[in-house]
Short mmCIF file of C-alpha atoms and ligand atoms in Angstrom, two decimals:
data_model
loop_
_atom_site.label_atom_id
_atom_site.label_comp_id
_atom_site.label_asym_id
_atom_site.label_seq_id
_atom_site.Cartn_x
_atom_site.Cartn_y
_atom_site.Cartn_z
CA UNK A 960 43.61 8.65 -18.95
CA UNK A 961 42.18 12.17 -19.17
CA UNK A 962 40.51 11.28 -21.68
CA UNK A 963 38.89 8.78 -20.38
CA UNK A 964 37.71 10.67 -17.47
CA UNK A 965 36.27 12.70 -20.00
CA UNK A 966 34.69 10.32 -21.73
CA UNK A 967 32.96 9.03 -18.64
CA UNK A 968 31.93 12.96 -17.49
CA UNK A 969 29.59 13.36 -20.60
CA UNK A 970 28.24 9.54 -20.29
CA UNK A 971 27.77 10.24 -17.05
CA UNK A 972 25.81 13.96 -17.82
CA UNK A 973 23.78 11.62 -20.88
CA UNK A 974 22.83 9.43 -18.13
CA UNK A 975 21.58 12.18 -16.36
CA UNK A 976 20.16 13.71 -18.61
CA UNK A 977 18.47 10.96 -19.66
CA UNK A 978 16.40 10.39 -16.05
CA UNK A 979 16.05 13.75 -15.99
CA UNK A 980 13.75 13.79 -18.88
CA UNK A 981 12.00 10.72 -17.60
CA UNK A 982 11.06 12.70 -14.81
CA UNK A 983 9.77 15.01 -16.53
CA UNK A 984 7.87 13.42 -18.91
CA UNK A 985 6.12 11.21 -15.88
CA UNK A 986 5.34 14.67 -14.56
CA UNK A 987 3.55 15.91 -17.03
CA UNK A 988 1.60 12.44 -18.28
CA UNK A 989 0.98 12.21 -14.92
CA UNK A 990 -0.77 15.71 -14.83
CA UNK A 991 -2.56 14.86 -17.89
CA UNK A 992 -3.98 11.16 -16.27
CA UNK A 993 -4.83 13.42 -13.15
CA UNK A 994 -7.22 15.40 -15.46
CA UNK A 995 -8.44 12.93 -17.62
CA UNK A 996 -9.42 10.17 -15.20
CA UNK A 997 -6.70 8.23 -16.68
CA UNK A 998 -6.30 6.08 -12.62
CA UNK A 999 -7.20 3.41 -11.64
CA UNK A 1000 -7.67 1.60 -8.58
CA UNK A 1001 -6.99 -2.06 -7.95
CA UNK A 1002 -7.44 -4.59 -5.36
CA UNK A 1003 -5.26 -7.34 -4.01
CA UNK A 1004 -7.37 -9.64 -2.02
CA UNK A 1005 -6.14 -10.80 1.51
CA UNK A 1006 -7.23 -13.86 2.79
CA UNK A 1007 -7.73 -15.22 6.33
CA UNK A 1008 -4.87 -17.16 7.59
CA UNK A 1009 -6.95 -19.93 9.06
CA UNK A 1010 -9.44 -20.80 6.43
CA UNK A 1011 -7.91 -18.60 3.52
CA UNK A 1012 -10.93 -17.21 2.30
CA UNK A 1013 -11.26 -13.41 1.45
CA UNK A 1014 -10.84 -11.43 4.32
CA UNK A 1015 -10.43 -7.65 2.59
CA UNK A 1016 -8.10 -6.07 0.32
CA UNK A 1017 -5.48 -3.46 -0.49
CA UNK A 1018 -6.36 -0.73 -2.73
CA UNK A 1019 -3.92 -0.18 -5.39
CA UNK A 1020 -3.33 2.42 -7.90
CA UNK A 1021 -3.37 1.93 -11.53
CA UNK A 1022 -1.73 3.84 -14.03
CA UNK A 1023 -2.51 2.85 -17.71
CA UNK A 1024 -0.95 5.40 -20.20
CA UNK A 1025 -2.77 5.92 -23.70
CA UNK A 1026 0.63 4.89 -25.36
CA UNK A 1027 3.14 3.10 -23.27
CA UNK A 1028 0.68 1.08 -21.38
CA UNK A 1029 0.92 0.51 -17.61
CA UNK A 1030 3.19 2.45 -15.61
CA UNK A 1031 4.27 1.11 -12.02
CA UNK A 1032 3.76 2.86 -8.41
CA UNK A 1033 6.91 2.34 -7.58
CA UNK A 1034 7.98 4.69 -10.46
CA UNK A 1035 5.17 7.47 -10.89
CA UNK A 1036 4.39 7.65 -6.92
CA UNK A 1037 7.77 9.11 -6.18
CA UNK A 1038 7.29 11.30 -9.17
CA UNK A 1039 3.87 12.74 -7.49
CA UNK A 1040 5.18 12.84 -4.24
CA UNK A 1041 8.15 14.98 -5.31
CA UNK A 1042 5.76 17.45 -7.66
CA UNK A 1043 2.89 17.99 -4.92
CA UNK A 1044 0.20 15.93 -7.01
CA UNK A 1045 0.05 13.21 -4.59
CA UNK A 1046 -2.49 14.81 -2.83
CA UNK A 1047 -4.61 14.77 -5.93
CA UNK A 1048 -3.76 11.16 -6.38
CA UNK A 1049 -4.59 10.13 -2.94
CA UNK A 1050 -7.86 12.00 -3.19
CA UNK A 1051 -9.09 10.02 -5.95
CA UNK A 1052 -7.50 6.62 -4.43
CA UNK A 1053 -10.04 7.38 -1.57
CA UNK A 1054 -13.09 8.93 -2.87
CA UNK A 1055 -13.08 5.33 -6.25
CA UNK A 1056 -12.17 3.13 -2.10
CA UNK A 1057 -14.77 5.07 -0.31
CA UNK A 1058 -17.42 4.20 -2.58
CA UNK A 1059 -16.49 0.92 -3.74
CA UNK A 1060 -16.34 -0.26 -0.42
CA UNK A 1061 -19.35 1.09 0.73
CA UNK A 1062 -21.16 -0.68 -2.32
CA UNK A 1063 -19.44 -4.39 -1.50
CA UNK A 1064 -20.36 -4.07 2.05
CA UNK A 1065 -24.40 -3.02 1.27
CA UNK A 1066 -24.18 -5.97 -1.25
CA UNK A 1067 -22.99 -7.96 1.48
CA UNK A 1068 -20.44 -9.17 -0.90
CA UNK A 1069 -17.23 -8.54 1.48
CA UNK A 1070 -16.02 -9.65 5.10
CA UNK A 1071 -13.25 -7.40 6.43
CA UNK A 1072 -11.29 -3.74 5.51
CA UNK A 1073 -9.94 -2.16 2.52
CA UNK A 1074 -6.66 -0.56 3.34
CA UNK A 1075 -5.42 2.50 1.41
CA UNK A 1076 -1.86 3.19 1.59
CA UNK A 1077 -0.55 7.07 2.49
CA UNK A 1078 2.51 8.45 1.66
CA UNK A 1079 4.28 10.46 4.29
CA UNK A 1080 3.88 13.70 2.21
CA UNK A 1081 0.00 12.79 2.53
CA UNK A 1082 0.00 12.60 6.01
CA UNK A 1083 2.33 15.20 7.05
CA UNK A 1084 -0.80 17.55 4.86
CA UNK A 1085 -3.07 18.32 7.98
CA UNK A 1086 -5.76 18.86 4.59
CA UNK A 1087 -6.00 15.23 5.18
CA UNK A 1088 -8.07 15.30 8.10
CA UNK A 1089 -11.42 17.87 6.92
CA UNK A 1090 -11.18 15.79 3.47
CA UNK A 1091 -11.60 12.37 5.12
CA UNK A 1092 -13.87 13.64 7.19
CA UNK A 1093 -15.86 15.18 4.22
CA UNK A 1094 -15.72 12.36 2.21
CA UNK A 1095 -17.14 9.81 4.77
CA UNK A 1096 -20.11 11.94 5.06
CA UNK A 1097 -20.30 12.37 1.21
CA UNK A 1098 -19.96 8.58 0.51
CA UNK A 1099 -21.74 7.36 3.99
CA UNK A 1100 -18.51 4.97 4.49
CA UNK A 1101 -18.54 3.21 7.93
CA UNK A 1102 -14.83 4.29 8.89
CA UNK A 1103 -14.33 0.64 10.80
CA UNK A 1104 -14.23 -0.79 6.72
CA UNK A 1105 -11.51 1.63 6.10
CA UNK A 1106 -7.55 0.94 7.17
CA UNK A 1107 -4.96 3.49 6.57
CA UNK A 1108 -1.50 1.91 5.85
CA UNK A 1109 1.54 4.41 6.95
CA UNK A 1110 4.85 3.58 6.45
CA UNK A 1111 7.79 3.63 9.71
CA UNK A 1112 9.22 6.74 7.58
CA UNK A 1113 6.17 8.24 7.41
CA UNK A 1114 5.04 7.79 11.38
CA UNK A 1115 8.92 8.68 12.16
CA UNK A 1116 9.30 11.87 10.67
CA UNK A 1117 7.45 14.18 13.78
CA UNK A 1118 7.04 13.05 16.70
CA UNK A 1119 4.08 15.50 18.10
CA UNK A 1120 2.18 15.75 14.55
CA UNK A 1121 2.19 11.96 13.58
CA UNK A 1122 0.38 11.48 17.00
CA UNK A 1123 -2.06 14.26 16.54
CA UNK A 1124 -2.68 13.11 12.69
CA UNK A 1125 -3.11 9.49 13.96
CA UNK A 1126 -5.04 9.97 16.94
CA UNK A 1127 -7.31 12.93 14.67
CA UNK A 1128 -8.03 9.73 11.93
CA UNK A 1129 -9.00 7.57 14.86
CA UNK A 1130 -11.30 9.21 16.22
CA UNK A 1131 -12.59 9.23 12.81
CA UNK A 1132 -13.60 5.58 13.22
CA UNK A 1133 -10.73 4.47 10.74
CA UNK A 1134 -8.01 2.10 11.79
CA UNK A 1135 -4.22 2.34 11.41
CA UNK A 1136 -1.66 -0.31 9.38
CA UNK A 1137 2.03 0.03 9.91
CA UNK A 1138 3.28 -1.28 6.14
CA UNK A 1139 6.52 -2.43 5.34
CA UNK A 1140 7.41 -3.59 8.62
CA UNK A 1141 10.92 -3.44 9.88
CA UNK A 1142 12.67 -2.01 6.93
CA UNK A 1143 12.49 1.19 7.92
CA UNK A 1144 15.55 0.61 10.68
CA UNK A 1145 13.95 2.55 13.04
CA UNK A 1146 13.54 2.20 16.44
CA UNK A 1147 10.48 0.15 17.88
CA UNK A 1148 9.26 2.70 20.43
CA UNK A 1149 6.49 4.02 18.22
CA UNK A 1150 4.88 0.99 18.15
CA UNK A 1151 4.28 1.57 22.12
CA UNK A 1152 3.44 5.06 21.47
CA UNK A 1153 0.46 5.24 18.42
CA UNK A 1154 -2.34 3.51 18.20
CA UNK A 1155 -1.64 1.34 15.40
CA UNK A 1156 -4.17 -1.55 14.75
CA UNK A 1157 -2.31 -3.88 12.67
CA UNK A 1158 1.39 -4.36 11.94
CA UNK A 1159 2.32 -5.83 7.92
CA UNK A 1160 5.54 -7.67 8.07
CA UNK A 1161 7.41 -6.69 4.76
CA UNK A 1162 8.27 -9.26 2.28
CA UNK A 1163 11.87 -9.01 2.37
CA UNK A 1164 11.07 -11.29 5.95
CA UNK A 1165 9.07 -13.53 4.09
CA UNK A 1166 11.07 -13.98 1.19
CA UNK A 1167 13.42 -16.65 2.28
CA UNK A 1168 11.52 -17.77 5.19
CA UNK A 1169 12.24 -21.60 3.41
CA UNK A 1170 15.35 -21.44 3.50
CA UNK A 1171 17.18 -19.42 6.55
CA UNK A 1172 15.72 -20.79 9.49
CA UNK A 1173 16.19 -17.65 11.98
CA UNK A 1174 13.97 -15.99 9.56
CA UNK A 1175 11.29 -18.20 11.25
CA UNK A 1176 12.40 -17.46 14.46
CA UNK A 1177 12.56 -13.43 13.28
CA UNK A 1178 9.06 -13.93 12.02
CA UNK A 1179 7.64 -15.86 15.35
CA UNK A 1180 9.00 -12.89 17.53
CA UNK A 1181 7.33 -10.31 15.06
CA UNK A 1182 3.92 -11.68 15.19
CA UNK A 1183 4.00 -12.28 18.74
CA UNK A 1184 5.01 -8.77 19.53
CA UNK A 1185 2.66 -7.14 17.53
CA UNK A 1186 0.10 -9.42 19.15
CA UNK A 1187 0.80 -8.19 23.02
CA UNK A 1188 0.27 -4.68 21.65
CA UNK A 1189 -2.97 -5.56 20.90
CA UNK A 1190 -2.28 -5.64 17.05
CA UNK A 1191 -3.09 -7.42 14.17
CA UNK A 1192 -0.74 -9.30 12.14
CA UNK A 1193 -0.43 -9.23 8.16
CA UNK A 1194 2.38 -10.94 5.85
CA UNK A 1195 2.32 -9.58 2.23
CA UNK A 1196 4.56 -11.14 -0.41
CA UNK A 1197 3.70 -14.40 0.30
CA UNK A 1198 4.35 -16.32 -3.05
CA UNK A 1199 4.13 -20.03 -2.04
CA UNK A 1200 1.88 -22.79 -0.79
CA UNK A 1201 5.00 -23.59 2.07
CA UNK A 1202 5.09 -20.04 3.12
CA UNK A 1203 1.51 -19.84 3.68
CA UNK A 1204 0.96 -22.93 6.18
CA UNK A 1205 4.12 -21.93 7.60
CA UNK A 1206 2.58 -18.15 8.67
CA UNK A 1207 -0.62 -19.95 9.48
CA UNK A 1208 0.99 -22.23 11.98
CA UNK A 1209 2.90 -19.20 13.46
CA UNK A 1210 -0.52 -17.45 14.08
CA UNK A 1211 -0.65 -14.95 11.77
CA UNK A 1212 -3.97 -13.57 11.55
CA UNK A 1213 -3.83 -12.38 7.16
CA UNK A 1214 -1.98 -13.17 4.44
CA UNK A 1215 -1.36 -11.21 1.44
CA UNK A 1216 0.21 -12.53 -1.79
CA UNK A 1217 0.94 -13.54 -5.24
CA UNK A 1218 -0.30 -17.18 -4.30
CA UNK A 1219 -3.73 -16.44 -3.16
CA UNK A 1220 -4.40 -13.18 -5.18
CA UNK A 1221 -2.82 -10.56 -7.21
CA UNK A 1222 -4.17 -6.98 -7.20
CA UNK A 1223 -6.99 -7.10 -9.48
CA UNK A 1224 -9.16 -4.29 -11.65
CA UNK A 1225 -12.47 -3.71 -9.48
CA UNK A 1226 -14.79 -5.65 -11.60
CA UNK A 1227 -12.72 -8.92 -11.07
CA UNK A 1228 -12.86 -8.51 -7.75
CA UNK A 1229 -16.56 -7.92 -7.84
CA UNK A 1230 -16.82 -11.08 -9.96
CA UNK A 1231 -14.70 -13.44 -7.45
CA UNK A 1232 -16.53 -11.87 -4.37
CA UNK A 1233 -19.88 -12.53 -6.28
CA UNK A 1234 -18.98 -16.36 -7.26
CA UNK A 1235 -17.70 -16.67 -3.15
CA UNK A 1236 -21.49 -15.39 -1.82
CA UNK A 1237 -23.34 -17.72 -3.95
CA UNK A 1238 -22.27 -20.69 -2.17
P1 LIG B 944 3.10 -1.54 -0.88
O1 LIG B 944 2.16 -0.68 -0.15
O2 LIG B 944 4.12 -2.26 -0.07
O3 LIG B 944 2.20 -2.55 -1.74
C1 LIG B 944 2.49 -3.90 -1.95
C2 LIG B 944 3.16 -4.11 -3.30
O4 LIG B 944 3.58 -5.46 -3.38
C3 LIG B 944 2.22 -3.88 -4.48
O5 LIG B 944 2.99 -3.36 -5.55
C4 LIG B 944 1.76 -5.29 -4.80
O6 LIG B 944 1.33 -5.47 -6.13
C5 LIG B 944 3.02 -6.07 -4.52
N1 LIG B 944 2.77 -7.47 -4.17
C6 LIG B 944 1.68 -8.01 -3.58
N2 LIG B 944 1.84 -9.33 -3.39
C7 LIG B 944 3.06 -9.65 -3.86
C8 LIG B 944 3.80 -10.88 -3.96
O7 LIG B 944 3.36 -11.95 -3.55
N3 LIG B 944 5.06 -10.80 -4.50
C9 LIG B 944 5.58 -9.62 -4.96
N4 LIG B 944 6.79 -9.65 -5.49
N5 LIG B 944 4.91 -8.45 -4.88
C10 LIG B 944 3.68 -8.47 -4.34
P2 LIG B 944 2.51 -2.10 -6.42
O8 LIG B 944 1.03 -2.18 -6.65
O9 LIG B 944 3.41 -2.03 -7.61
O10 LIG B 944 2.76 -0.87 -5.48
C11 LIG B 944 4.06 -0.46 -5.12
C12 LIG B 944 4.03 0.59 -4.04
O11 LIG B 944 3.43 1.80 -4.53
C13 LIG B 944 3.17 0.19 -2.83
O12 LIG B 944 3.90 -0.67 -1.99
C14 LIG B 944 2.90 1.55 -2.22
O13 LIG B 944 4.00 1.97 -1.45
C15 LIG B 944 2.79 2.43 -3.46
N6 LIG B 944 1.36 2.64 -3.77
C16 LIG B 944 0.51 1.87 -4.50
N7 LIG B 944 -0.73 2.41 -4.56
C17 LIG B 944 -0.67 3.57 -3.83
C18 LIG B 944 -1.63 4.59 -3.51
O14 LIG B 944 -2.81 4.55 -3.86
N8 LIG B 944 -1.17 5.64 -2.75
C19 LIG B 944 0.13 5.71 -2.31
N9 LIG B 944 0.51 6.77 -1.56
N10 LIG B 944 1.05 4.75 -2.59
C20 LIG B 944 0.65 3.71 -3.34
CA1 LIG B 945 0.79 -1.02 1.48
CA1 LIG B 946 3.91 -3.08 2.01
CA1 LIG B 947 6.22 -0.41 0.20
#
């Protein structure tokens, strides 16, 4: 039996080891895509929950690695977060969104905002303020194109800042997302106290929305909340025909999904948007 226990102390130390080095090696390709221009950004169309036509986007980052190929968010954005360089990252998210933007909407090519999501190390950087600020002047953006999406962990963590930050990127002109809706189990008050523009129900509520019917009900309440505070509504994750009519019916105002759209490189976009304005 000691043995065992043994045995099971130096998998367990492999194991560790093993993500360890992971981490480490994300850190440092990371670096190296950081100074090589090696990110991308994509965008996942949302549509209009009444007609479904293209009604903005959500900018996305891309990581393609010279050898192992593409390399998800959900694995490298912790990674950056954690090492400080997602401040770097997030700068050149906004200055590719900034200008990309700023070209579809002179080309009259797209109706509605491009969100760009912040992490809560992002936001707690008061840095973020001056460079938005700089970089709408630099890129001649009109802020009301541009939606910041914060998470509840993110708005949660500080009280007194998270209101200055928010209120600071308001004035701005931008507008404010809460993402991830109601997975953050906190409490609802801040939704009273920011000035948040448009709530994004999470897509663990959409998910089996077919099959549990309080889900519906859950769902009904949401929307209808965030619409007597003034807000306005977006479901993401929404992967069938069903659970599209279903959110229409309920009044939500987007909808954001693997059945209309999945996040695309910029020139498909551009292509699609191009196609939509000839007719
Ligand atoms: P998120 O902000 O919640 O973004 C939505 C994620 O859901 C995206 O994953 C998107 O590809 C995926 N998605 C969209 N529609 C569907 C669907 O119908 N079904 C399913 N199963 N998934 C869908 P992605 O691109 O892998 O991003 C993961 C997370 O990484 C994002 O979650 C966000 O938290 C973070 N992230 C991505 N880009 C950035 C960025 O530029 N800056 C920061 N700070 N975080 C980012
Ligand atoms: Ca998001
Ligand atoms: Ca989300
Ligand atoms: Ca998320």
């Amino acid at each position: 039996a000691k043995n065992r226990g043994r045995n099971r102390l130096v998998k367990f130390s492999e194991e560790m080891n093993k993500e360890a080095r992971m981490q480490l090696w994300l850190e440092i390709e990371l670096q190296k895509a950081l100074q090589q221009n090696g990110l991308e950004v994509w965008y996942q169309p949302k549509v209009n929950a009444k007609d479904y036509a293209i009604d903005g986007a959500e900018a996305l980052v891309r990581w393609k690695h010279p050898v192992e190929g593409y390399i998800s968010p959900a694995q490298f954005i912790p990674v950056a977060e954690r090492s400080g360089m997602i401040e770097q990252l997030g700068q050149v998210v906004m200055r590719e969104v900034f200008t990309t933007v700023r070209k579809w909407k002179q080309q009259g090519l797209l109706s509605g905002r491009v969100a760009i999501n912040l992490s809560p190390q992002q936001f707690g950087n008061p840095n973020l303020i001056s460079f938005v600020e700089k970089l709408k002047k630099a890129t001649g953006i009109n802020p009301n194109d541009i939606t910041f999406e914060l998470t509840e962990s993110a708005v949660m963590s500080d009280g007194e800042h998270t209101i200055q930050m928010l209120n600071a990127i308001k004035k701005q002109g931008f507008a404010l997302s809460i993402d991830d809706f109601g997975t953050g189990y906190s409490s609802l008050s801040y939704l009273a106290r920011f000035p948040l523009d448009e709530l994004k129900i999470d897509r663990a509520f959409i998910k089996d929305i077919e099959t549990i019917p309080k889900q519906v009900t859950l769902i009904e309440n949401i929307i209808n909340l965030g619409k007597a505070l003034s807000m306005s509504i977006v479901a993401e994750g929404v992967e069938t025909r069903q659970q599209a009519t279903l959110l229409s019916n309920l009044n939500c105002d987007y909808i954001q999904g693997f059945h209309f759209y999945k996040p695309l490189p910029k020139n498909e976009l551009d292509a699609i948007l191009l196609k939509h304005s000839r007719h």
